[in-house]
Short mmCIF file of C-alpha atoms in Angstrom, two decimals:
data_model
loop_
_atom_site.label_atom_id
_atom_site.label_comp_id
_atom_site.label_asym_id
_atom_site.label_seq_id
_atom_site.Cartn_x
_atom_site.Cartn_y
_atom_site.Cartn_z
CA UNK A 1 0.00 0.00 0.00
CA UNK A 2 1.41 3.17 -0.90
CA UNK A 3 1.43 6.15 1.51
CA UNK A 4 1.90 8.93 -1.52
CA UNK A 5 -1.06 10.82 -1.99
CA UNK A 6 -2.26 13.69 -4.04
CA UNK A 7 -0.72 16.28 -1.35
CA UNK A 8 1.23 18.57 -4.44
CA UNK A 9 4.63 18.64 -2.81
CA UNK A 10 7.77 16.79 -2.79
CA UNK A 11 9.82 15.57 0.46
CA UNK A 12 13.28 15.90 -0.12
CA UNK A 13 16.40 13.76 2.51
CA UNK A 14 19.44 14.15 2.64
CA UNK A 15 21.39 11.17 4.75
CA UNK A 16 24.43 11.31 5.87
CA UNK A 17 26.37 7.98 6.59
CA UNK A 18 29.63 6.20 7.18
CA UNK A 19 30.91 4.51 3.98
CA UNK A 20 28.67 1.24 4.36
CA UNK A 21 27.58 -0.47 1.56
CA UNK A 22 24.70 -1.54 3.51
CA UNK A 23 23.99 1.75 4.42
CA UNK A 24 22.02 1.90 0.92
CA UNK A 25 19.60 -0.68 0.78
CA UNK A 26 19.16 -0.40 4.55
CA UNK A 27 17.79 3.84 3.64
CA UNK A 28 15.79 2.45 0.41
CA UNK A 29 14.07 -0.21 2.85
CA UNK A 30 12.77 2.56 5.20
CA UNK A 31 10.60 3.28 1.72
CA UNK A 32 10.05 -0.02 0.04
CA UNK A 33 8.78 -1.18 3.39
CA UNK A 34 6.04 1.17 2.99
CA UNK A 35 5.50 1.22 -0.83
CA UNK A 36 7.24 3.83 -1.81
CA UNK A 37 9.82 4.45 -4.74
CA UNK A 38 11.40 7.53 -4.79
CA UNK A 39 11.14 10.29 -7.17
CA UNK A 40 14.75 11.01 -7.72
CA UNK A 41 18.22 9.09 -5.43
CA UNK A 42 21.46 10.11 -5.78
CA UNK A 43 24.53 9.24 -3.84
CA UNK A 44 28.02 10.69 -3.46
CA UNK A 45 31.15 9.43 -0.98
CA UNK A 46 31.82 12.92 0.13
CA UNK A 47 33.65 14.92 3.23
CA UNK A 48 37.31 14.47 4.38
CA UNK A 49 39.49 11.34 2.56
CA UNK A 50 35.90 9.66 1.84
CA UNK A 51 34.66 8.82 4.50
CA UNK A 52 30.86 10.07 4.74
CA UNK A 53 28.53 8.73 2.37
CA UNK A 54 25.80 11.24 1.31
CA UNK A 55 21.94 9.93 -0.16
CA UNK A 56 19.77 12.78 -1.43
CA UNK A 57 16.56 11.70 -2.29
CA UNK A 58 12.94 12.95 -3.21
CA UNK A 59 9.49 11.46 -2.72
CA UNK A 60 6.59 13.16 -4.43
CA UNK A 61 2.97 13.58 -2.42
CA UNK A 62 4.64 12.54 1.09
CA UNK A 63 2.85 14.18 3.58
CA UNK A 64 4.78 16.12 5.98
CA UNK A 65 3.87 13.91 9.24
CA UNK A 66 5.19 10.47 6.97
CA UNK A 67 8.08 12.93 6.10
CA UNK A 68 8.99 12.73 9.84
CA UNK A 69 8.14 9.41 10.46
CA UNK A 70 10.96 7.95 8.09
CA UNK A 71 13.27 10.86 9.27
CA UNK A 72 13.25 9.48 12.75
CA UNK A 73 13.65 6.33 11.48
CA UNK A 74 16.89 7.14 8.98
CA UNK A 75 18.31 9.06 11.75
CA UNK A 76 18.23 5.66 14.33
CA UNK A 77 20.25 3.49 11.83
CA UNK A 78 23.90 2.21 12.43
CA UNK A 79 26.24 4.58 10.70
CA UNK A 80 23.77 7.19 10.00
CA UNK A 81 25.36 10.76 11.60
CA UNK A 82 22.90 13.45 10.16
CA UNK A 83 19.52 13.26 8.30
CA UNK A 84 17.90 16.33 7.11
CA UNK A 85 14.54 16.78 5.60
CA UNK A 86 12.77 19.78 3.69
CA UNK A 87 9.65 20.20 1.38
CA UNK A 88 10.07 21.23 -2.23
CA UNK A 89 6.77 23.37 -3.86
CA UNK A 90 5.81 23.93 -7.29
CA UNK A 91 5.58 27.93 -7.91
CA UNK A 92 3.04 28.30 -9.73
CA UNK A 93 2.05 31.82 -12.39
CA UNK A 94 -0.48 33.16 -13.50
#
């Protein structure tokens, strides 16, 4: 069952890890587990001689509470040292 609903807006995470491989199936999970695929996932081995592992990734229609829920999630995982979260609107013109 998927959580993604018409809500117009697109939750956005950035996770910050150790270098794990395991640290990127274990992130996807936290969405497969509830349906989800998201929108857009990159991931870069970043920060001082390679050692952090960063995952940007967007869902489209998350609701802001779900938003949270994964957050706290992500941010209880071995290896995982920072997980930030924002919302992404469409402008829209007349």
């Amino acid at each position: 069952m998927s959580h993604v609903s018409d809500y117009p807006h697109t939750a956005c995470f950035s996770v910050h890890s150790g270098v794990d491989p395991a640290a990127l199936p274990r992130v996807m999970g936290q969405f497969a587990k509830r349906g989800l695929v998201p929108s857009q996932w990159h991931s870069t081995i970043a920060g001082p001689r390679g050692a952090e592992l960063h995952i940007d990734l967007q869902v489209q229609g998350l609701r802001p509470e779900l938003c949270e829920q994964i957050a706290r999630t992500l941010r209880q995982m071995v290896e995982v040292r920072l997980v930030l979260t924002s919302e992404k609107r469409l402008a829209i013109s007349a």
